[in-house]
Coordinates of C-alpha atoms and ligand atoms in Angstrom, one line a residue:
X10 CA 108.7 95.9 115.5
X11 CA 106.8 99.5 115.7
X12 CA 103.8 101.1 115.3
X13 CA 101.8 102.0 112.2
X14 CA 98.8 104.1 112.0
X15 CA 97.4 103.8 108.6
X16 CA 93.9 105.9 107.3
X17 CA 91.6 106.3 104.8
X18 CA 89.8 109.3 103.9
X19 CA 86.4 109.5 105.6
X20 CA 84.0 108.9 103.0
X21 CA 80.9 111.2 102.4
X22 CA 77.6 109.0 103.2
X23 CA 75.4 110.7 100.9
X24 CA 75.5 107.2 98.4
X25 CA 76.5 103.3 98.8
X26 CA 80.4 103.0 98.1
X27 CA 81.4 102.5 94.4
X28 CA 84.9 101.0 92.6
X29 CA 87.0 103.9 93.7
X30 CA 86.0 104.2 97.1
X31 CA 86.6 100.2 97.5
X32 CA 90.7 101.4 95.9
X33 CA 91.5 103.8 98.9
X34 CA 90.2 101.3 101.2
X35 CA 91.9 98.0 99.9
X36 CA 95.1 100.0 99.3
X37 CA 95.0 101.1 103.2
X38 CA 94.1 97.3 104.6
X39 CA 97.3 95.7 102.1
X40 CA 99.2 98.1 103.8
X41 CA 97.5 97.5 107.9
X42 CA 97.8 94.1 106.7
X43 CA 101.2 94.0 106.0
X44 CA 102.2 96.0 109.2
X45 CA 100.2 93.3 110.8
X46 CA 102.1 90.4 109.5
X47 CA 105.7 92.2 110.4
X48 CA 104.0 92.2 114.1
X49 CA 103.9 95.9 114.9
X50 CA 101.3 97.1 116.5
X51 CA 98.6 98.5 114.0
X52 CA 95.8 100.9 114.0
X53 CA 93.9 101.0 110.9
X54 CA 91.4 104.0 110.7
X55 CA 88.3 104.4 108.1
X56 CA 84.8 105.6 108.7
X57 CA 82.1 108.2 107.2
X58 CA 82.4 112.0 106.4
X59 CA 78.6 113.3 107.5
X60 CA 78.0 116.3 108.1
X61 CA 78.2 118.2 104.5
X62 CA 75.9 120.1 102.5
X63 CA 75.5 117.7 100.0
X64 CA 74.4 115.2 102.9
X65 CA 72.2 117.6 104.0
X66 CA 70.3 118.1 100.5
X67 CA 70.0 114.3 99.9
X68 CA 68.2 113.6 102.8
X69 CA 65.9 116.6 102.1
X70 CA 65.5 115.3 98.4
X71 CA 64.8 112.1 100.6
X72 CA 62.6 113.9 102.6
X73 CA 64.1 112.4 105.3
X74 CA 66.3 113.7 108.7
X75 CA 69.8 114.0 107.9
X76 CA 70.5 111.6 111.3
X77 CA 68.1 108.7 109.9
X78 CA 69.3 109.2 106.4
X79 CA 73.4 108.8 107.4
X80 CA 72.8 106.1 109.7
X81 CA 71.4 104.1 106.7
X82 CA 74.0 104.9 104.5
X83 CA 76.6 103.9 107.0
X84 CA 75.5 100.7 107.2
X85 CA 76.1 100.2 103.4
X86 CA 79.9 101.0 103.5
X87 CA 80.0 98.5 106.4
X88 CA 78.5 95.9 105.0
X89 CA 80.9 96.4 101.6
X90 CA 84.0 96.6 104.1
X91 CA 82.8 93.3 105.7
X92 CA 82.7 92.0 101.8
X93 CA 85.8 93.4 101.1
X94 CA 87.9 91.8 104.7
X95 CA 88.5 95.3 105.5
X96 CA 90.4 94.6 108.3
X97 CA 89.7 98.1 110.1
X98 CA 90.7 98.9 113.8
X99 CA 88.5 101.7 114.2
X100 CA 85.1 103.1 112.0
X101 CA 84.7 106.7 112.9
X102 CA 81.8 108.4 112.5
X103 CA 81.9 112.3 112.4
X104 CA 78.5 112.3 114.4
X105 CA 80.0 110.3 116.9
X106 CA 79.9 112.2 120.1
X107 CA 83.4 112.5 120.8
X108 CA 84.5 113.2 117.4
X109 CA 82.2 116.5 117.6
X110 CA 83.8 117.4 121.3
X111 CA 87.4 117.0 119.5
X112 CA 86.4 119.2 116.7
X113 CA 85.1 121.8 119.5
X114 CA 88.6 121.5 121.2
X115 CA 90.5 121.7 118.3
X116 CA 89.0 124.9 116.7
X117 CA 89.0 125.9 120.4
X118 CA 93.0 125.6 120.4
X119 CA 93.6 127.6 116.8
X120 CA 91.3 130.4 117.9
X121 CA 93.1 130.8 120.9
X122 CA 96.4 131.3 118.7
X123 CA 95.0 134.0 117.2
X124 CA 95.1 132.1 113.8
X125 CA 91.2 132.7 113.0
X126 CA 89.4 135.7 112.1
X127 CA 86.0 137.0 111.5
X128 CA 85.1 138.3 107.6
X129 CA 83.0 137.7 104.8
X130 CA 83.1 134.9 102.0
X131 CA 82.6 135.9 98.8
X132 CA 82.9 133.5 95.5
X133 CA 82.0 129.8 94.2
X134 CA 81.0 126.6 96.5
X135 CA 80.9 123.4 94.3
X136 CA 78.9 121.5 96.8
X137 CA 79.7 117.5 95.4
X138 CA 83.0 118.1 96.5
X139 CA 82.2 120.8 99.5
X140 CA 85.1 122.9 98.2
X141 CA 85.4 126.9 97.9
X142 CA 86.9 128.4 94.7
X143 CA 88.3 131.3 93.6
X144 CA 86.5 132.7 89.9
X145 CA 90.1 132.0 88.3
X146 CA 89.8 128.3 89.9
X147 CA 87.0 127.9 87.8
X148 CA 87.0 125.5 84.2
X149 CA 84.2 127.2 82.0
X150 CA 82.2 128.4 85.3
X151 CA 82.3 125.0 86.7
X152 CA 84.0 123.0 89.9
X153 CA 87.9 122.1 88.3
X154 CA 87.5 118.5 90.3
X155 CA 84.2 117.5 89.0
X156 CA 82.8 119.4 86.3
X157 CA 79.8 120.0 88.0
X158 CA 77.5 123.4 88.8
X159 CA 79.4 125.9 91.6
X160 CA 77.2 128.0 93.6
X161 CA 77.8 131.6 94.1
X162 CA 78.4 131.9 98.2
X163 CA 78.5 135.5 100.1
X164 CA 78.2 135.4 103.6
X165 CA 80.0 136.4 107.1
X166 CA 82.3 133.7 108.0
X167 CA 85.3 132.9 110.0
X168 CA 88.5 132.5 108.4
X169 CA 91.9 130.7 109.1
X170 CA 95.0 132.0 108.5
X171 CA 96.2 129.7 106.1
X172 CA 98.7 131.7 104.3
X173 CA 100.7 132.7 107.6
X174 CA 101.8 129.2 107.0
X175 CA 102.6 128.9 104.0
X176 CA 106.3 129.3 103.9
X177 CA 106.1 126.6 106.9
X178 CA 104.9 124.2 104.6
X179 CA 107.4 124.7 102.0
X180 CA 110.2 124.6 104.3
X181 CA 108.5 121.4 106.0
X182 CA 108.4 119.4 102.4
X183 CA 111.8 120.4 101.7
X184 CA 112.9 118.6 104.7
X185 CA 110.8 115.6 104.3
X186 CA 111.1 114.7 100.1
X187 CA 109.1 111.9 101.1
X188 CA 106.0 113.2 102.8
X189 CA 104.0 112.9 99.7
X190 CA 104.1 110.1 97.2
X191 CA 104.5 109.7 94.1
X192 CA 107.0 112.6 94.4
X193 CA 104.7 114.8 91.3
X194 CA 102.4 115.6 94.0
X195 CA 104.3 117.5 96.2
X196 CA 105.5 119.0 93.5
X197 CA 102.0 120.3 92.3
X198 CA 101.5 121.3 96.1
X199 CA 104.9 123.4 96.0
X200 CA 103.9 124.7 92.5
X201 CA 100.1 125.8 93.9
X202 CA 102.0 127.4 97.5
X203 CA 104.6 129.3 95.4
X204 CA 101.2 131.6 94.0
X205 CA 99.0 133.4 96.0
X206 CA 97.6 131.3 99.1
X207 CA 94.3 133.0 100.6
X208 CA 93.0 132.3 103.8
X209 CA 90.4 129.2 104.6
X210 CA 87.0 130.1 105.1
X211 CA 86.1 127.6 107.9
X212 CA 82.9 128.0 108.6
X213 CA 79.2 127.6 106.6
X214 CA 76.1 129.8 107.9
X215 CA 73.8 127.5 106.3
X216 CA 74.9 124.0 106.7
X217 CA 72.8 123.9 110.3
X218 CA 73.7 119.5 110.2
X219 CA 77.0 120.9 110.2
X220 CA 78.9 120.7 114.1
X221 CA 78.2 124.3 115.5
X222 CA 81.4 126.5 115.7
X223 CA 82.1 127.3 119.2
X224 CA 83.1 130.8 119.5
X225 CA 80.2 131.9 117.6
X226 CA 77.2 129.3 117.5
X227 CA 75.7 131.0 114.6
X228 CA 78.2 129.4 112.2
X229 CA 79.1 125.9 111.7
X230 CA 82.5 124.2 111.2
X231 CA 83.3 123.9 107.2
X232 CA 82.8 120.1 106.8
X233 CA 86.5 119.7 105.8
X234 CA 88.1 120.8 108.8
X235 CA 85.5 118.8 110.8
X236 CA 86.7 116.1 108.9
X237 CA 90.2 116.1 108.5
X238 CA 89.9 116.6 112.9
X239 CA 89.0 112.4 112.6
X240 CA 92.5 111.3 112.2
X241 CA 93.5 113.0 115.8
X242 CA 89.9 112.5 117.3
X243 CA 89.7 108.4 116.7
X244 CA 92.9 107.9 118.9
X245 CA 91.1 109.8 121.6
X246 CA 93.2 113.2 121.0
X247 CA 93.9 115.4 123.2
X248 CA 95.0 113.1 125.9
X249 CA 94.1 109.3 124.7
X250 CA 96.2 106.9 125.6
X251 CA 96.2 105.7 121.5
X252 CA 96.8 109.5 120.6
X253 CA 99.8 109.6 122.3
X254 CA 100.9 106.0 120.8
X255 CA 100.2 106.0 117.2
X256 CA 100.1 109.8 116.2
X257 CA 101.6 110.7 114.0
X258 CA 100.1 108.4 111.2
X259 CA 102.3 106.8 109.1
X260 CA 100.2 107.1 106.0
X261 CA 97.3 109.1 105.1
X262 CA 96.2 107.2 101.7
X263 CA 94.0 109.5 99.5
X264 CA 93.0 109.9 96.2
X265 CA 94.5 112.4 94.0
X266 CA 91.5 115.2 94.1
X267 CA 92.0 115.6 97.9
X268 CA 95.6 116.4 98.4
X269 CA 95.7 120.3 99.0
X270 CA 93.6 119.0 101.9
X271 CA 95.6 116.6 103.3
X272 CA 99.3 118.2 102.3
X273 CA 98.3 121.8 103.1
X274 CA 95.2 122.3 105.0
X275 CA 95.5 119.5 107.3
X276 CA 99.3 120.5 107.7
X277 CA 98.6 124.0 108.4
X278 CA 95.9 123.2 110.5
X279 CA 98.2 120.4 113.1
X280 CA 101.0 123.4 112.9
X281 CA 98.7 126.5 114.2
X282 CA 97.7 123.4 116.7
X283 CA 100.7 122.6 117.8
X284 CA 100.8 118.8 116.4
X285 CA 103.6 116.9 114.9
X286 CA 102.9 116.6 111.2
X287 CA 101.7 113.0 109.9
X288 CA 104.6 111.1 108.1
X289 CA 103.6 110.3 104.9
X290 CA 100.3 111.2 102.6
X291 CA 100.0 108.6 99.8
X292 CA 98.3 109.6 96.9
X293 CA 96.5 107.3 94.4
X294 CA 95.3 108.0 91.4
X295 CA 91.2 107.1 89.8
X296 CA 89.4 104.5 88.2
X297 CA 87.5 104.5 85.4
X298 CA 84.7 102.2 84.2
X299 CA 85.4 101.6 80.3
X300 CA 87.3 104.2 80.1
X301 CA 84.9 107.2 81.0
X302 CA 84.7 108.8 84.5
X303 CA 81.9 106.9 87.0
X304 CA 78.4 108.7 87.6
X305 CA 75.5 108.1 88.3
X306 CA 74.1 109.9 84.8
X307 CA 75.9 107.5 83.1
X308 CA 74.7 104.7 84.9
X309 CA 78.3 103.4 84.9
X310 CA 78.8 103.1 88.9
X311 CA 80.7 99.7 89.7
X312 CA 79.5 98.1 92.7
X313 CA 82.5 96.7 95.0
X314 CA 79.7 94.1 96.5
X315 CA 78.3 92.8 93.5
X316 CA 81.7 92.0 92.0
X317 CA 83.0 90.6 94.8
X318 CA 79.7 88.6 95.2
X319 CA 80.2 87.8 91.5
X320 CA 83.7 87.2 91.3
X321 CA 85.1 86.6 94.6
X322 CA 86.8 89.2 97.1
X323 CA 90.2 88.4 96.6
X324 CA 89.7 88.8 92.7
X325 CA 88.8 91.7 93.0
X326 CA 91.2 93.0 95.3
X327 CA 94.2 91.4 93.4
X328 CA 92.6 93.5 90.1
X329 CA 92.1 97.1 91.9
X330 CA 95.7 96.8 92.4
X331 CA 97.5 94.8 89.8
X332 CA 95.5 97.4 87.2
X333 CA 97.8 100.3 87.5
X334 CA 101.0 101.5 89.9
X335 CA 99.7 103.6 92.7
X336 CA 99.7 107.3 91.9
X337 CA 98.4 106.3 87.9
X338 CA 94.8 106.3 86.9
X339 CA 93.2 103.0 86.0
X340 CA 90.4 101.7 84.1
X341 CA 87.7 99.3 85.3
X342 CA 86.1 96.5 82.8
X343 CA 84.5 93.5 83.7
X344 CA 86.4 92.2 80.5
X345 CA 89.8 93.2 82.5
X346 CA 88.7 91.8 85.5
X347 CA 88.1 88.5 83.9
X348 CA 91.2 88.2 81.9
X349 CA 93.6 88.9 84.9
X350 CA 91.3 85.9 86.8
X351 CA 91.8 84.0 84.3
X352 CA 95.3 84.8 83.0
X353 CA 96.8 85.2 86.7
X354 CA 94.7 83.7 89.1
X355 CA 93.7 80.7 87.5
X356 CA 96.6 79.7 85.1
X357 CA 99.4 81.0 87.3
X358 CA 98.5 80.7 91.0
X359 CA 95.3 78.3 91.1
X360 CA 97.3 75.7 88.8
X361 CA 100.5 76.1 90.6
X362 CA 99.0 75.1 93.9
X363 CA 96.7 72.5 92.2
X364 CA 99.0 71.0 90.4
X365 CA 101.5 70.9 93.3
X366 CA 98.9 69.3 95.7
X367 CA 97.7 66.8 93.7
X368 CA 101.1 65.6 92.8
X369 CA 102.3 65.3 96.0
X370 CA 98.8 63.4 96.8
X371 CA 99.5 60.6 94.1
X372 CA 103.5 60.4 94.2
X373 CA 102.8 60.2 98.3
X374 CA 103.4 56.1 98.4
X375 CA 106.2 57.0 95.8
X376 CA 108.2 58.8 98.5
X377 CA 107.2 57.1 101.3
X378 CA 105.1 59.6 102.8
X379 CA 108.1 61.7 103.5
X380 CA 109.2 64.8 101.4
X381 CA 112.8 65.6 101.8
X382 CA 113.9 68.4 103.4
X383 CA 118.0 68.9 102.4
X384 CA 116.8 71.3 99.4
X385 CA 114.0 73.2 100.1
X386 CA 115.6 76.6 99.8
X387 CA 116.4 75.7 96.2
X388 CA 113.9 77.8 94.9
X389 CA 113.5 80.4 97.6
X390 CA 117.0 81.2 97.1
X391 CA 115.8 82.8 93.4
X392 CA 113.2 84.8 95.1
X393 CA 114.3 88.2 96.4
X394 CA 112.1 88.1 99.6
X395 CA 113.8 91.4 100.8
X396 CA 112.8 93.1 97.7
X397 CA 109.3 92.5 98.3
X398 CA 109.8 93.5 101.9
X399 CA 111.1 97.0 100.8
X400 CA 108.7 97.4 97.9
X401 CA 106.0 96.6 100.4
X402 CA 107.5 99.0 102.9
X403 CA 107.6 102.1 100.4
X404 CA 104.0 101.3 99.5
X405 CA 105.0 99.8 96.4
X406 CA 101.7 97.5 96.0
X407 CA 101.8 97.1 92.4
X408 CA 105.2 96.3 92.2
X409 CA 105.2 93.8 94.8
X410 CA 102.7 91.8 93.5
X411 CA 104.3 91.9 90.1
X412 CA 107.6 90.4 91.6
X413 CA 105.3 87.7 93.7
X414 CA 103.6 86.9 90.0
X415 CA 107.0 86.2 88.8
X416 CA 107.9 83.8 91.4
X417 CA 104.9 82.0 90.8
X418 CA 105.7 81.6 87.0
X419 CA 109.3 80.4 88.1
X420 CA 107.6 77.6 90.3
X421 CA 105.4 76.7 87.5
X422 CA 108.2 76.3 85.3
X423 CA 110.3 74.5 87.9
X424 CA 107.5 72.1 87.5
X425 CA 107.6 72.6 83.7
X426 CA 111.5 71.7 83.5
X427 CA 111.6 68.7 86.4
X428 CA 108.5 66.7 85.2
X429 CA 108.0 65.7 88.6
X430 CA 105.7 63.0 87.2
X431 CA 109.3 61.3 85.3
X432 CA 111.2 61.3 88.8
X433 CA 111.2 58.6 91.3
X434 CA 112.7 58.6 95.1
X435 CA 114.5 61.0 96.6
X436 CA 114.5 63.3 93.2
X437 CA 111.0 63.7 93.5
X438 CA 110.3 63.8 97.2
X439 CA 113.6 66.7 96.7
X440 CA 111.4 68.5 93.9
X441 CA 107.7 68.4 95.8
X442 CA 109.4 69.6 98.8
X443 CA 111.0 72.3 97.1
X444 CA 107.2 73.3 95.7
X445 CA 106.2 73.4 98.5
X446 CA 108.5 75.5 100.3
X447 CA 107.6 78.1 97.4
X448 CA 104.7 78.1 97.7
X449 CA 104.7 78.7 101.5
X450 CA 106.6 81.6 101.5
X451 CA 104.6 82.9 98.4
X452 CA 101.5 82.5 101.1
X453 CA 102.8 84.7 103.4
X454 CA 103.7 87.5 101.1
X455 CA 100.4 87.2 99.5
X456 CA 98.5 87.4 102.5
X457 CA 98.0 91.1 102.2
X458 CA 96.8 91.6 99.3
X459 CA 94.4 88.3 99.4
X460 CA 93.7 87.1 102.9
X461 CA 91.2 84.3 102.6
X462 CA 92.9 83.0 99.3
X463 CA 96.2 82.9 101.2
X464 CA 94.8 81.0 104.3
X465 CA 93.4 78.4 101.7
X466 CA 96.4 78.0 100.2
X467 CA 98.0 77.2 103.6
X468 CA 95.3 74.9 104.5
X469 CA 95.5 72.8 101.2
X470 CA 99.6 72.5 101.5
X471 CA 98.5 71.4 104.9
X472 CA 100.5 74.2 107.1
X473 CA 99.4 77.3 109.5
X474 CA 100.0 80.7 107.6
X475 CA 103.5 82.3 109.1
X476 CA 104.2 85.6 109.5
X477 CA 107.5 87.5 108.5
X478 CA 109.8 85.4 110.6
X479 CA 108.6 82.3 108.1
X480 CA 109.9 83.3 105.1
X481 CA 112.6 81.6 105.2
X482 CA 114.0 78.4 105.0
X483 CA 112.4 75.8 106.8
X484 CA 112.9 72.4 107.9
X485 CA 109.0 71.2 107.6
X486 CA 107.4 68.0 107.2
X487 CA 104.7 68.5 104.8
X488 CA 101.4 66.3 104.7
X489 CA 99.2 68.5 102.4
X490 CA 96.5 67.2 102.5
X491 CA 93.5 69.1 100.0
X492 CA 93.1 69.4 96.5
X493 CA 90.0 71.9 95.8
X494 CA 90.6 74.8 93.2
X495 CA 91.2 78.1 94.0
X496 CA 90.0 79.8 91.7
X497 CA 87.7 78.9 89.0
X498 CA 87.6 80.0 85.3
X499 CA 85.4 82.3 84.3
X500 CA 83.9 81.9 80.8
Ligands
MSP22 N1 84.9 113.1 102.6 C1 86.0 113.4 101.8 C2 87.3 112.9 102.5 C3 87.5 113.5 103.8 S1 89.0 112.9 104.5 C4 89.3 113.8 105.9 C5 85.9 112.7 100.4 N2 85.1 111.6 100.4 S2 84.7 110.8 99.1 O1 83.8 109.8 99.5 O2 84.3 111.7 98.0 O3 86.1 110.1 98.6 C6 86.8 109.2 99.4 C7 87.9 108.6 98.6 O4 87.4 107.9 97.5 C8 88.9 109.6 98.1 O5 90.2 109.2 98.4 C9 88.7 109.6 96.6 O6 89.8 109.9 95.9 C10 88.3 108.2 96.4 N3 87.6 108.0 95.1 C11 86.3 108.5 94.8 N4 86.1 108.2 93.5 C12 87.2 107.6 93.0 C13 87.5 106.9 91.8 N5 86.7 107.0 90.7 N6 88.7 106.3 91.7 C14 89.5 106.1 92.7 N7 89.3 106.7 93.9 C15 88.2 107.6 94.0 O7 86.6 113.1 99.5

């Protein structure tokens, strides 16, 4: 048992969460989840990046205050994490009070070490993604992330010496192979810190929503250091009692477009401060909706709610993960979602556990009431439970789940190949118990990735859902006792 400190990026409040943002999120509770279920003690951070320019032009298109206009955004991503059993610890805010004193400490400590420096800004904003770029950064004079209009910026600004650490960096992932995953993304770090690395403007002159910059209150803290500052400043950094606890995080899960700021900046940024580094930064990759990229021009923006409320949660979650291996880019389609409910949930799982319960329902006079317990491990046995436990541990979602699929198949063909129905006595209360046991133990593992769908499976095979120490080989006197479907076909 440990500790595992597990975050999502703080998302931008200036729109209702979509598809993608729903990925990060669900990928970070499998993985609190999981933690969860191995008992160490878990803190699972998400919450709302506020205080950008962009936020601060759509509540003046809304012709509202930028305070009245985040609070009601906020509420939206909390309501869809409610849908989604996002099983948070902590929703940070980056108006939150304390968050903005942290941010005032933390530039506080990196001016003091001499790594900041007053001089002027000159070149391209893209404002969607808050990002400065260089003219050569630039894809036919627009933002290289999203394709969208870059504004020409030249002001008086404050600067961090980000190339002083440069070499740090490179030193610091060739000691740690692992830091970022999948391993091509360090790579494209290294490949981007081998060329010329300039220094981080820091601060905006007229973002005035933005959290003022102390040594010089007529400039305001660049929104990306204010919000990279939430990972130390929700455990209560510099002296909380959780700071001291859970940093450094175990996983920073991000999407692909963000990870110069959390494998360099944010790096470079704990270094000049004097902070251990965070263990691991997990990068995932994007989803499409029918194959094109989501926007709001398009009108193709999937909402996580209305699925969910549509299909159910769990199917959902099962699909953002089951549609691609973390790190690839995956597509989005109602049609997809449908044929892995159908194909997966419904023939595979829901008929396993359905077929399963109501056998053991009308064979239950057959074996007396009692299911035998000298095999149960029968089928177990053929399931590599420490396999899963590794993949699951290396943040190998889809993988896992793929292996879990294939133990279901193998129960339903145990089914398939006994004909429980042809067996009388001991042979069948042997083979139900056996079922059973499987499907226990696929519970469990499952529990991560669906929770509610995993206790309902428990409840129908008439048991408590086990944690880690459970999946094993257990001595258990069945009584299942429902029959409902879990999941129904949709047409
Ligand atoms: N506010 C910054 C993060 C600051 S963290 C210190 C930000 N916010 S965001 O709302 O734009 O994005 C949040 C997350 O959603 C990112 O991990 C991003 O990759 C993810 N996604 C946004 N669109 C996505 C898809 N279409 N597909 C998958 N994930 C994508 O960046």
């Amino acid at each position: 048992m440990g500790k595992f400190y597990v975050t999502t990026p703080i998302f931008y409040v200036n729109d209702k969460p979509h598809i993608g943002h729903a990925y990060t999120v669900v990928i970070a509770d499998i993985l609190a989840r999981w933690h969860r279920l191995k008992g160490d003690d878990v803190f699972f951070l998400t919450g709302t990046d506020e205080h950008g320019e962009k936020i601060q032009k759509a509540a003046e298109a809304r012709g509202v205050k930028p305070k009245q206009f985040v609070d009601e955004v906020v509420e939206k991503y909390k309501e869809a994490w409610k849908v989604l059993d996002i099983s948070y610890n902590k929703f940070i805010r980056t108006t939150d009070k304390e968050h903005e004193e942290a941010v005032g400490k933390f530039i506080d400590k990196i001016y003091k070490k001499g790594d900041i420096y007053k001089g002027e800004y000159e070149g391209w904003y893209c404002v969607p993604d808050e990002t400065f770029l260089t003219d050569s950064q630039l894809v036919d004079g627009k933002c290289p992330m999203c394709g969208r209009e870059v504004k020409k910026v030249k002001e008086e600004a404050y600067f961090f010496k980000l190339s002083k650490y440069k070499d740090k960096i490179l030193n610091f992932y060739k000691e740690n192979p692992d830091f970022i995953i999948p391993n091509f993304r360090m790579s494209e770090m290294a490949n981007r810190l081998e060329g010329e690395v300039k220094d981080l403007d820091i601060t905006r002159k007229s973002v005035s929503w933005a959290i003022p910059f102390g040594p010089d209150k007529s400039h305001f803290v660049y929104v990306w250091v204010d919000a990279l500052t939430n990972y130390i400043s929700a455990l209560g950094w510099p002296d909380g009692k959780n700071f001291n606890f859970f940093w450094p995080a175990d996983v920073h899960v991000i999407g692909k477009e963000i990870n110069w700021f959390h494998s360099v900046i944010w790096p470079a940024l704990l270094m000049s401060a004097g902070l251990e580094l965070p263990n691991r930064v997990m990068v995932h990759g994007w989803f499409t909706v029918d194959g094109k990229k989501m926007s709001k021009s398009l009108g193709n923006v999937v909402d996580p709610v209305e699925i969910s409320k549509k299909y159910s949660t769990d199917a959902l979650r099962y699909f953002l993960i089951r549609s691609a291996k973390l790190g690839e880019d995956s597509d989005f389609s109602e049609k997809a979602l449908i044929s892995k409910i159908n194909g997966e949930l419904v023939s595979n799982i829901g008929n396993l556990i359905s077929r399963t319960v109501s056998m053991c329902k009308k064979f239950y006079r057959e074996i007396d009431g009692e299911l035998y317990k000298e095999t149960g491990d029968e089928l177990v046995k053929q399931f590599d439970i420490e396999k899963i436990k590794t993949l699951m541990d290396n943040f190998m979602l889809y993988e896992a789940l793929e292996e879990l699929l294939k133990f279901v198949k193998s129960l339903n063909k145990y089914i398939a190949d006994r004909e429980p129905w042809k067996l009388r006595g001991k042979q069948l209360g042997d083979t139900l118990y056996n079922l059973l046991e499987g499907i226990r133990v696929f519970s469990i593992l499952i529990y991560p990735f669906m929770p509610s769908t995993s206790l309902e499976i428990s409840k129908q095979i008439g048991v408590k859902l086990g944690s880690i120490e459970d999946l094993k080989f257990e001595k258990i006197v069945y009584k299942p006792k429902y029959g409902r479907y879990i999941f129904s076909r949709v047409k």
